[in-house]
Amino acid sequence: MTQDTIRLTTAQAIIGYLANQFIEIDGEEMRLCGGGFGIFGHGNVTCLGEALYDHRDVLPLYRGQNEQSMGFAAAAYSKQWLRQRFMFCTASAGPGTANLLTSAALAHANRLPVLMLCGDLFITRLPDPVLQQLEHYGNPTLGVNDAFKAVTRFWDRITHPAQIIQSLPAAIATMLDPADCGPAFLGLPQDVQGWAYDYPVEMFAKKIHRIRRQAPDVAEIAEATAILKSAERPVIIAGGGVQYSRATAELTAFAEAHQIPVIETISGRANLLNDHPLNIGPVGVTGSDSANAVAEKADVILAIGTRMQDFTTGSWTAFDKSARIISLNAARHDAAKHLSLPVVGDAKLGIKALATALEGYSAPAEWTKLAQDKRKVWNDYVADNVAYGNGPNSYAQAIGVVNALCDPRDRVVTASGGLPAEVTANWRTLSLGTVDVEFGFSCMGYEIAGGWGARIAQCEREPDNDTIVLVGDGAYLLMNSDIYSSVLSQKKLIILVLDNGGFAVINKLQNNTGNESFNNLIVDCPTVAEPFAVDFEAHAASLGAIAETVDSPADLGEAFKRAKASERTYVICMKVAAHDAWTDQGHTWWEVGTPHVTDNPKVRAAHEEQESTRAKQRKGV
């Protein structure tokens, strides 16, 4: 018997294969790959570019301005789609590919699927050394692309056209695996991209993927149930994995059936609506007094879909040392952290199994009421904190203005500096799954680029809503070119640039640890002779956006209304205070390295204060 084949280049086969991968979401069949972001160079334009041109109608290619921002946009796209779809990034060999390293790390830290198709050196080595090649004299196989091994879940260098028959399905399987999800990298040598091979026709048949739901082990459910039934002060920590499992309805039903208070992680924000009576608030370093008070008193903690990052756990001081932790997670590595009882499996299936086994149990009414009373106090604090007129312009006031005027289904995006803490603490969730606070890698530059990627995904389902980006002046200056991208591609963003004169939150940390302000705020840079502010309005306008500057939160509200009515990307700039306008409640202890030896008495005092609270820290594995 003979097998039908089709002769294609490696690049043509890769793109043809991607074009025929589908997934069913909510009863609708759609392409698994939503397209890609690309900047062409000599390492990817001639072969991969040719293949992409032939598939431009089914795999739209967005022209990037910066490879790093392309990766951020792709990560935000997959987050918006709850990891059910992905986009690829293609970059040329050398610096173009190297620019993707940071965004690969962001996708890895946040467990997000992104496919990277990157140019590589020539396998034959006949033209070596080539343009942009890094020569390692003792290892000619080593190059820039090898650096991605540390920041990807799947890595391969295609040295023969036949390899992709195995490698492409393996990369996609990794990206769709709830436990191993993350970025996949394919190094594509420039000669191999154009080499032809007789591929099996079956390879390009339409394939419909489904994301695996692993049922938890019966014995683990039984043990978790026994612990929960003994709980006098139980609490649920709801992480981002709840949303990725599409389990928010099951979480709500479970909490209601057993009257267990729920506290949210940063990536788990918008698991519950703000006014749900069992939503006790965000937990941890950037959390709420209400959630942290409940976490500290809880005797049993059911952690669902969270990797228990230090901002969630207060560097493991947020919980009583005697508290039992049950961790329901699709990833074994996450489920077993800090001597937790692991329940390895899908969040939706795991919650359902626990609900059945826990039938008849309710948390003591006085415990639930205590949690709700704490939340009422926190609500009053937030209402005052976001109200303008009670102090200088602040992040919190800007958040309050947007929160009051946005549509419930608008998506808010932020990432670095002080805004993740301020959004996490002060944002009042109006609709489930509408908050993207990137704090897994806390990456400057994600804000606008991620907003663009999120907007591309939003337009595929909810085009009439808006993606709202909150960005500080420091992150804006680091990466802003996707304002231009959003205008070019007609993917409108509303961007708030909140200018506090530099890296104000790190200046705050600097001061809180006894150090003098140095090299964070522009006015505190010794190499800056004459500090001046950037005209962000003019800059954004030069990139094609509509832009304006406002002086107060009241003016911000009117500008935001104009932005909502606009059909083009709209940038609103406002100065906020650098020193005395922070949310000053809701914080747990956070471990940062402080000098053990210093001549500065303020630094010494801050170190001693930092170490004095270490006694609360749980020491797990």
Coordinates of C-alpha atoms in Angstrom, one line a residue, residues 6-553:
I6 CA 2.1 16.2 -0.7
R7 CA 5.4 17.9 -1.4
L8 CA 5.8 21.1 0.7
T9 CA 8.6 23.1 2.2
T10 CA 9.0 22.9 6.0
A11 CA 7.6 26.4 6.4
Q12 CA 4.6 25.6 4.2
A13 CA 3.9 22.4 6.1
I14 CA 4.0 24.2 9.5
I15 CA 1.6 26.9 8.5
G16 CA -0.6 24.5 6.6
Y17 CA -0.8 22.3 9.7
L18 CA -1.7 25.2 12.0
A19 CA -4.4 26.3 9.6
N20 CA -6.2 23.0 10.0
Q21 CA -6.2 22.8 13.8
F22 CA -9.6 23.6 15.3
I23 CA -11.2 23.6 18.8
E24 CA -14.8 23.6 19.9
I25 CA -15.7 26.3 22.4
D26 CA -19.2 26.6 23.8
G27 CA -20.6 24.6 20.9
E28 CA -18.8 26.7 18.3
E29 CA -16.0 25.3 16.1
M30 CA -13.2 27.7 15.5
R31 CA -9.5 27.7 14.6
L32 CA -7.2 26.8 17.4
C33 CA -4.7 29.4 16.3
G34 CA -6.1 32.9 16.0
G35 CA -3.3 34.0 13.7
G36 CA 0.0 35.6 14.7
F37 CA 2.3 38.6 15.2
G38 CA 5.3 39.0 13.0
I39 CA 8.3 41.1 12.2
F40 CA 10.2 39.8 9.2
G41 CA 13.9 39.7 8.7
H42 CA 16.3 37.7 6.7
G43 CA 15.7 34.7 9.0
N44 CA 12.0 34.3 8.4
V45 CA 10.8 36.4 5.5
T46 CA 11.7 34.4 2.5
C47 CA 10.3 31.0 3.5
L48 CA 8.0 31.4 6.5
G49 CA 6.8 34.7 5.0
E50 CA 5.9 33.0 1.8
A51 CA 3.9 30.3 3.6
L52 CA 2.1 32.9 5.8
Y53 CA 1.1 35.0 2.7
D54 CA -0.7 32.0 1.2
H55 CA -2.7 31.6 4.4
R56 CA -3.3 35.2 5.2
D57 CA -7.0 34.9 5.0
V58 CA -7.3 32.2 7.7
L59 CA -4.3 33.0 9.9
P60 CA -4.2 36.8 10.0
L61 CA -0.7 38.2 10.6
Y62 CA -0.5 41.4 12.7
R63 CA 2.6 43.5 12.0
G64 CA 4.5 44.1 15.2
Q65 CA 6.6 47.0 16.2
N66 CA 8.7 45.2 18.8
E67 CA 9.2 41.4 19.2
Q68 CA 8.8 41.6 22.9
S69 CA 5.5 43.4 22.7
M70 CA 4.3 40.8 20.1
G71 CA 4.9 38.1 22.7
F72 CA 3.0 40.1 25.3
A73 CA 0.1 40.6 22.9
A74 CA 0.0 36.9 22.2
A75 CA 0.0 36.0 25.9
A76 CA -2.9 38.4 26.6
Y77 CA -4.8 37.0 23.6
S78 CA -4.6 33.5 25.1
K79 CA -5.5 34.7 28.5
Q80 CA -8.6 36.4 27.1
W81 CA -9.5 33.1 25.5
L82 CA -8.9 31.2 28.8
R83 CA -6.0 29.3 27.2
Q84 CA -8.4 27.7 24.7
R85 CA -6.8 29.4 21.7
F86 CA -3.3 30.8 21.0
M87 CA -1.4 33.0 18.6
F88 CA 2.1 32.5 17.2
C89 CA 4.9 35.0 17.0
T90 CA 7.5 34.9 14.3
A91 CA 10.9 36.7 14.5
S92 CA 14.0 36.7 12.5
A93 CA 17.3 35.1 13.6
G94 CA 19.4 37.0 16.0
P95 CA 18.2 40.1 17.8
G96 CA 14.6 39.7 16.6
T97 CA 14.4 36.3 18.3
A98 CA 16.3 37.5 21.3
N99 CA 13.7 40.2 21.9
L100 CA 11.1 37.5 22.5
L101 CA 12.9 36.1 25.5
T102 CA 11.2 38.3 28.0
S103 CA 7.7 37.6 26.7
A104 CA 8.5 33.9 26.6
A105 CA 9.3 34.2 30.3
L106 CA 6.1 36.1 31.0
A107 CA 4.1 33.4 29.2
H108 CA 5.9 30.7 31.1
A109 CA 5.4 32.3 34.5
N110 CA 1.7 32.8 33.8
R111 CA 1.2 29.3 32.2
L112 CA 0.0 30.8 28.9
P113 CA 0.2 29.2 25.5
V114 CA 2.2 31.1 22.9
L115 CA 3.9 29.5 19.8
M116 CA 7.2 31.0 18.8
L117 CA 8.4 30.4 15.2
C118 CA 11.9 31.8 15.1
G119 CA 14.6 32.0 12.6
D120 CA 17.8 30.1 13.3
L121 CA 21.3 29.5 11.8
F122 CA 22.0 27.4 8.7
I123 CA 22.1 23.7 9.5
T124 CA 24.6 23.1 6.7
R125 CA 26.9 25.8 8.2
L126 CA 28.1 26.5 4.7
P127 CA 27.8 30.3 5.0
D128 CA 29.1 30.5 8.6
P129 CA 29.6 32.9 10.3
V130 CA 26.4 34.6 9.2
L131 CA 24.9 37.9 9.9
Q132 CA 23.9 38.2 13.6
Q133 CA 25.4 34.8 14.6
L134 CA 26.9 34.4 18.0
E135 CA 29.9 32.2 17.6
H136 CA 30.7 29.8 20.4
Y137 CA 34.1 28.4 19.5
G138 CA 33.8 25.2 21.5
N139 CA 30.1 24.5 20.6
P140 CA 29.0 25.5 17.1
T141 CA 25.4 24.2 17.9
L142 CA 24.9 26.8 20.6
G143 CA 23.1 30.1 19.7
V144 CA 20.6 32.6 20.8
N145 CA 17.7 30.2 20.4
D146 CA 19.1 27.9 23.1
A147 CA 18.4 30.6 25.6
F148 CA 14.7 29.8 25.2
K149 CA 15.1 26.4 26.8
A150 CA 14.8 28.1 30.2
V151 CA 11.6 30.1 29.4
T152 CA 9.5 27.6 27.4
R153 CA 7.6 24.5 28.2
F154 CA 8.4 22.9 24.8
W155 CA 11.6 23.6 22.8
D156 CA 12.8 22.1 19.5
R157 CA 15.2 23.0 16.7
I158 CA 13.9 21.6 13.3
T159 CA 17.0 20.2 11.6
H160 CA 15.0 18.1 9.0
P161 CA 11.6 18.7 7.4
A162 CA 10.3 15.4 8.7
Q163 CA 10.7 16.4 12.3
I164 CA 7.6 18.6 12.3
I165 CA 5.4 15.5 11.8
Q166 CA 6.2 14.8 15.5
S167 CA 7.2 18.2 16.8
L168 CA 4.2 20.3 15.9
P169 CA 1.6 18.0 17.5
A170 CA 3.9 17.8 20.6
A171 CA 4.1 21.6 20.8
I172 CA 0.3 22.0 20.5
A173 CA -0.3 19.2 23.0
T174 CA 1.9 21.0 25.5
M175 CA 0.1 24.3 24.9
L176 CA -3.3 22.7 25.5
D177 CA -2.3 20.7 28.6
P178 CA -3.8 22.2 31.7
A179 CA -0.8 21.0 33.8
D180 CA 2.1 21.8 31.5
C181 CA 0.6 24.8 29.6
G182 CA 3.0 27.4 28.5
P183 CA 5.0 28.7 25.5
A184 CA 6.3 26.4 22.8
F185 CA 9.4 27.3 20.8
L186 CA 10.4 26.0 17.3
G187 CA 13.8 27.1 16.0
L188 CA 13.7 27.2 12.2
P189 CA 17.1 27.2 10.5
Q190 CA 17.0 29.4 7.4
D191 CA 17.9 26.6 5.0
V192 CA 15.6 24.0 6.5
Q193 CA 12.6 26.3 6.3
G194 CA 12.9 26.1 2.5
W195 CA 13.7 22.4 2.2
A196 CA 11.0 20.3 0.7
Y197 CA 9.6 16.9 1.9
D198 CA 6.8 14.6 0.9
Y199 CA 4.5 14.9 3.8
P200 CA 1.6 12.5 4.5
V201 CA -1.7 14.1 3.3
E202 CA -3.3 13.0 6.5
M203 CA -1.2 15.4 8.4
F204 CA -3.2 18.3 7.1
A205 CA -6.6 16.8 7.7
K206 CA -8.9 18.9 9.8
K207 CA -8.4 18.1 13.5
I208 CA -10.7 19.2 16.4
H209 CA -8.9 19.5 19.7
R210 CA -10.4 19.3 23.2
I211 CA -8.7 20.4 26.4
R212 CA -8.3 17.5 28.8
R213 CA -10.2 17.5 32.1
Q214 CA -8.5 15.1 34.5
A215 CA -10.8 13.8 37.2
P216 CA -9.2 13.9 40.6
D217 CA -8.3 10.7 42.5
V218 CA -11.1 9.3 44.6
A219 CA -8.8 8.8 47.6
E220 CA -7.6 12.3 47.4
I221 CA -11.2 13.6 47.3
A222 CA -12.1 11.5 50.3
E223 CA -9.2 12.7 52.3
A224 CA -9.9 16.4 51.4
T225 CA -13.5 15.9 52.3
A226 CA -12.7 14.5 55.7
I227 CA -10.5 17.6 56.5
L228 CA -13.1 20.0 55.2
K229 CA -15.8 18.4 57.3
S230 CA -13.7 18.9 60.4
A231 CA -13.2 22.6 59.6
E232 CA -14.5 25.3 61.9
R233 CA -13.1 28.2 60.0
P234 CA -12.7 27.1 56.3
V235 CA -11.8 29.5 53.5
I236 CA -11.5 29.0 49.7
I237 CA -8.6 30.7 47.9
A238 CA -9.7 31.0 44.3
G239 CA -7.0 31.4 41.7
G240 CA -6.7 32.0 38.0
G241 CA -7.1 28.2 37.3
V242 CA -10.8 28.5 38.3
Q243 CA -11.3 30.7 35.2
Y244 CA -9.1 28.6 32.9
S245 CA -11.2 25.6 33.9
R246 CA -14.4 27.6 33.2
A247 CA -15.4 26.7 36.7
T248 CA -16.6 30.1 38.1
A249 CA -20.2 28.8 38.3
E250 CA -19.2 25.7 40.1
L251 CA -17.1 27.7 42.5
T252 CA -20.0 30.0 43.3
A253 CA -22.4 27.1 43.8
F254 CA -20.0 25.2 46.0
A255 CA -19.4 28.3 48.2
E256 CA -23.1 29.0 48.5
A257 CA -24.0 25.4 49.3
H258 CA -21.5 25.2 52.1
Q259 CA -21.4 28.9 53.1
I260 CA -17.6 29.0 52.8
P261 CA -16.0 32.4 52.4
V262 CA -14.0 32.9 49.2
I263 CA -10.9 35.1 48.8
E264 CA -9.2 35.7 45.5
T265 CA -5.7 35.7 44.2
I266 CA -4.4 38.4 41.8
S267 CA -4.9 36.2 38.7
G268 CA -8.2 35.0 40.3
R269 CA -9.7 38.5 40.5
A270 CA -13.2 38.4 38.9
N271 CA -13.9 34.8 39.9
L272 CA -16.8 36.2 41.9
L273 CA -18.8 39.4 41.5
N274 CA -17.9 42.2 43.9
D275 CA -21.3 42.2 45.6
H276 CA -21.5 38.4 46.1
P277 CA -22.0 37.9 49.9
L278 CA -19.3 35.2 50.1
N279 CA -16.7 37.3 48.2
I280 CA -14.5 38.4 51.1
G281 CA -11.9 40.2 48.8
P282 CA -8.4 39.8 47.4
V283 CA -5.8 38.1 49.6
G284 CA -2.1 38.7 50.2
V285 CA 0.4 41.5 49.8
T286 CA -1.8 43.4 47.4
G287 CA -5.0 42.2 49.1
S288 CA -7.6 43.4 51.5
D289 CA -7.8 43.6 55.3
S290 CA -11.0 41.5 55.1
A291 CA -9.4 38.6 53.1
N292 CA -6.2 38.7 55.1
A293 CA -8.0 38.6 58.4
V294 CA -10.0 35.6 57.3
A295 CA -6.9 33.9 55.9
E296 CA -5.0 34.4 59.1
K297 CA -7.8 32.8 61.2
A298 CA -8.7 30.0 58.9
D299 CA -8.1 26.4 60.1
V300 CA -8.6 24.8 56.7
I301 CA -7.7 26.4 53.4
L302 CA -9.0 25.0 50.1
A303 CA -6.8 26.5 47.4
I304 CA -8.2 26.0 43.9
G305 CA -6.3 26.8 40.8
T306 CA -3.5 28.8 42.4
R307 CA 0.3 28.3 42.4
M308 CA 0.4 30.1 45.8
Q309 CA 2.8 32.8 44.7
D310 CA 4.4 34.9 47.5
F311 CA 2.0 37.8 46.9
T312 CA -0.9 35.4 47.6
T313 CA 0.7 33.9 50.7
G314 CA 2.4 37.0 52.1
S315 CA 5.6 35.0 51.7
W316 CA 3.9 32.3 53.7
T317 CA 3.0 34.5 56.6
A318 CA -0.7 35.0 55.7
F319 CA -1.9 31.7 57.3
D320 CA -1.8 30.2 60.7
K321 CA 1.0 27.7 61.0
S322 CA -1.5 25.0 62.1
A323 CA -3.9 25.6 59.2
R324 CA -4.4 22.6 56.9
I325 CA -4.0 23.4 53.2
I326 CA -5.9 21.4 50.5
S327 CA -4.7 22.3 47.0
L328 CA -6.9 21.4 44.0
N329 CA -4.8 21.9 40.9
A330 CA -4.4 20.4 37.5
A331 CA -0.6 20.6 37.9
R332 CA 0.9 18.1 40.4
H333 CA 3.8 20.5 41.1
D334 CA 1.4 23.3 42.2
A335 CA -0.9 20.9 44.2
A336 CA 1.9 19.6 46.4
K337 CA 3.4 22.9 47.5
H338 CA 4.1 23.6 51.2
L339 CA 3.0 20.2 52.5
S340 CA -0.5 20.7 51.1
L341 CA -2.8 17.8 50.7
P342 CA -2.8 17.5 46.9
V343 CA -5.9 17.0 44.9
V344 CA -4.6 16.7 41.4
G345 CA -7.2 17.3 38.8
D346 CA -9.4 19.8 36.9
A347 CA -11.0 22.5 39.0
K348 CA -14.5 22.1 37.6
L349 CA -14.5 18.3 38.1
G350 CA -12.7 18.6 41.4
I351 CA -15.2 21.2 42.8
K352 CA -18.1 19.0 41.7
A353 CA -16.6 15.9 43.4
L354 CA -16.0 17.8 46.6
A355 CA -19.5 19.2 46.5
T356 CA -21.0 15.8 46.3
A357 CA -18.8 14.3 49.0
L358 CA -19.3 17.4 51.3
E359 CA -23.1 17.3 51.1
G360 CA -24.7 18.4 54.3
Y361 CA -21.7 20.4 55.6
S362 CA -21.9 24.1 56.2
A363 CA -19.3 26.4 57.7
P364 CA -20.3 27.6 61.1
A365 CA -22.6 30.6 60.7
E366 CA -20.6 32.8 63.1
W367 CA -17.5 32.2 61.0
T368 CA -19.2 33.2 57.7
K369 CA -20.7 36.2 59.4
L370 CA -17.3 37.3 60.8
A371 CA -15.9 37.2 57.2
Q372 CA -18.8 39.1 55.8
D373 CA -18.5 41.8 58.5
K374 CA -14.8 42.2 57.7
R375 CA -15.8 42.6 54.0
K376 CA -18.3 45.4 54.9
V377 CA -15.5 47.3 56.7
W378 CA -13.2 46.8 53.7
N379 CA -16.0 48.0 51.3
D380 CA -16.2 51.2 53.3
Y381 CA -12.5 51.7 53.1
V382 CA -12.4 51.2 49.3
A383 CA -15.4 53.6 48.8
D384 CA -13.5 56.3 50.6
N385 CA -10.1 55.4 49.0
V386 CA -11.4 55.7 45.4
A387 CA -13.4 58.9 46.1
Y388 CA -11.8 62.0 44.8
G389 CA -11.5 65.2 46.8
N390 CA -10.1 63.3 49.8
G391 CA -6.5 63.9 48.8
P392 CA -4.1 64.4 45.9
N393 CA -4.7 62.6 42.6
S394 CA -4.1 58.9 43.0
Y395 CA -4.2 55.6 41.2
A396 CA -7.1 54.6 43.4
Q397 CA -9.2 57.6 42.4
A398 CA -8.5 57.0 38.7
I399 CA -9.6 53.3 39.2
G400 CA -12.8 54.5 41.0
V401 CA -13.7 56.8 38.1
V402 CA -13.2 54.1 35.5
N403 CA -15.0 51.5 37.6
A404 CA -18.0 53.7 37.9
L405 CA -18.3 54.5 34.2
C406 CA -17.2 51.4 32.4
D407 CA -19.5 48.7 31.0
P408 CA -19.6 45.6 33.1
R409 CA -18.1 43.5 30.2
D410 CA -15.2 45.9 29.6
R411 CA -11.8 44.4 30.2
V412 CA -9.2 46.1 32.4
V413 CA -5.5 45.4 31.8
T414 CA -2.5 46.3 33.9
A415 CA 0.8 44.8 34.9
S416 CA 3.8 46.5 36.6
G417 CA 4.7 49.0 39.2
G418 CA 2.1 50.1 41.7
L419 CA -1.0 49.6 39.5
P420 CA -1.4 45.9 40.0
A421 CA -1.7 46.4 43.8
E422 CA -4.1 49.3 43.4
V423 CA -6.3 47.5 40.9
T424 CA -6.3 44.3 42.9
A425 CA -7.3 46.1 46.1
N426 CA -9.7 48.7 44.7
W427 CA -11.4 47.3 41.6
R428 CA -14.9 46.2 42.2
T429 CA -15.8 43.3 39.8
L430 CA -18.8 44.0 37.7
S431 CA -18.7 40.9 35.5
L432 CA -16.8 37.6 35.8
G433 CA -13.5 37.2 34.0
T434 CA -13.0 40.9 33.1
V435 CA -9.7 41.6 34.9
D436 CA -6.2 41.0 33.6
V437 CA -3.6 41.9 36.2
E438 CA -0.4 40.4 35.0
F439 CA 1.6 39.8 38.1
G440 CA 3.0 36.4 37.5
F441 CA 6.0 38.1 35.9
S442 CA 5.0 41.6 36.8
C443 CA 6.4 42.8 33.5
M444 CA 6.8 46.4 32.5
G445 CA 5.6 46.9 29.0
Y446 CA 2.9 44.3 29.1
E447 CA 0.2 46.9 29.6
I448 CA -0.3 48.4 26.2
A449 CA 0.9 45.4 24.2
G450 CA -1.2 43.1 26.3
G451 CA -4.1 45.4 25.9
W452 CA -3.7 45.2 22.1
G453 CA -3.7 41.4 22.2
A454 CA -6.7 41.3 24.6
R455 CA -8.6 43.7 22.3
I456 CA -7.9 41.4 19.3
A457 CA -9.5 38.5 21.3
Q458 CA -12.3 40.7 22.6
C459 CA -13.2 41.7 19.1
E460 CA -13.8 38.1 18.2
R461 CA -16.5 37.8 20.8
E462 CA -17.5 41.1 22.3
P463 CA -16.6 43.8 19.8
D464 CA -18.9 46.3 21.3
N465 CA -17.1 46.4 24.6
D466 CA -13.8 48.1 25.4
T467 CA -10.3 47.0 26.6
I468 CA -9.1 49.6 29.2
V469 CA -5.4 49.8 29.9
L470 CA -4.0 51.3 33.1
V471 CA -0.3 52.2 32.8
G472 CA 2.2 54.2 34.7
D473 CA 4.6 56.7 33.1
G474 CA 7.6 54.3 33.6
A475 CA 6.0 51.4 31.8
Y476 CA 4.7 53.7 29.1
L477 CA 8.2 54.9 28.3
L478 CA 9.5 51.3 28.3
M479 CA 7.0 50.1 25.6
N480 CA 4.3 52.1 23.9
S481 CA 4.6 51.4 20.2
D482 CA 1.5 49.2 20.2
I483 CA -0.6 52.4 20.5
Y484 CA 0.3 52.7 16.8
S485 CA -0.4 49.0 16.3
S486 CA -3.9 49.4 17.8
V487 CA -4.7 52.3 15.5
L488 CA -3.3 50.5 12.4
S489 CA -5.3 47.4 13.1
Q490 CA -8.4 49.3 14.2
K491 CA -8.4 47.6 17.5
K492 CA -9.4 50.5 19.8
L493 CA -8.0 50.8 23.3
I494 CA -8.7 53.2 26.1
I495 CA -5.4 53.9 27.8
L496 CA -5.0 55.8 31.0
V497 CA -1.4 57.1 31.5
L498 CA -1.0 57.9 35.2
D499 CA 2.2 59.9 35.6
N500 CA 3.9 60.0 39.0
G501 CA 7.2 61.1 37.8
G502 CA 9.2 57.9 37.5
F503 CA 9.2 54.5 39.2
A504 CA 7.3 55.6 42.2
V505 CA 6.3 52.3 43.7
I506 CA 9.9 51.1 43.8
N507 CA 10.8 54.5 45.3
K508 CA 8.2 53.7 48.0
L509 CA 9.8 50.3 48.6
Q510 CA 13.2 52.0 48.7
N511 CA 12.0 54.4 51.4
N512 CA 10.1 51.7 53.4
T513 CA 13.4 49.8 53.8
G514 CA 15.2 52.9 55.1
N515 CA 16.9 53.9 51.9
E516 CA 17.0 57.4 50.5
S517 CA 15.2 58.1 47.3
F518 CA 17.7 57.3 44.5
N519 CA 17.4 56.8 40.8
N520 CA 13.7 55.9 40.7
L521 CA 11.8 59.2 40.6
I522 CA 13.2 61.5 37.8
V523 CA 13.9 64.2 40.4
D524 CA 16.0 61.9 42.4
C525 CA 18.4 60.8 39.6
P526 CA 21.8 62.3 40.2
T527 CA 22.6 62.1 36.5
V528 CA 19.6 64.3 35.6
A529 CA 20.6 67.9 35.6
E530 CA 17.2 69.4 34.8
P531 CA 14.2 67.1 35.3
F532 CA 11.2 67.5 33.0
A533 CA 8.0 65.7 32.3
V534 CA 7.1 63.9 29.1
D535 CA 4.3 65.2 27.0
F536 CA 2.5 61.9 26.9
E537 CA -0.5 63.5 25.1
A538 CA 1.6 64.7 22.2
H539 CA 3.5 61.5 22.0
A540 CA 0.3 59.3 21.9
A541 CA -1.2 61.6 19.3
S542 CA 1.9 61.2 17.2
L543 CA 1.2 57.4 17.2
G544 CA -2.3 58.0 15.8
A545 CA -4.3 58.0 19.0
I546 CA -6.8 60.6 20.1
A547 CA -5.2 62.0 23.3
E548 CA -5.9 64.5 26.0
T549 CA -4.5 65.6 29.4
V550 CA -6.7 66.1 32.4
D551 CA -6.0 67.7 35.8
S552 CA -8.4 65.9 38.1
P553 CA -10.4 62.7 38.5

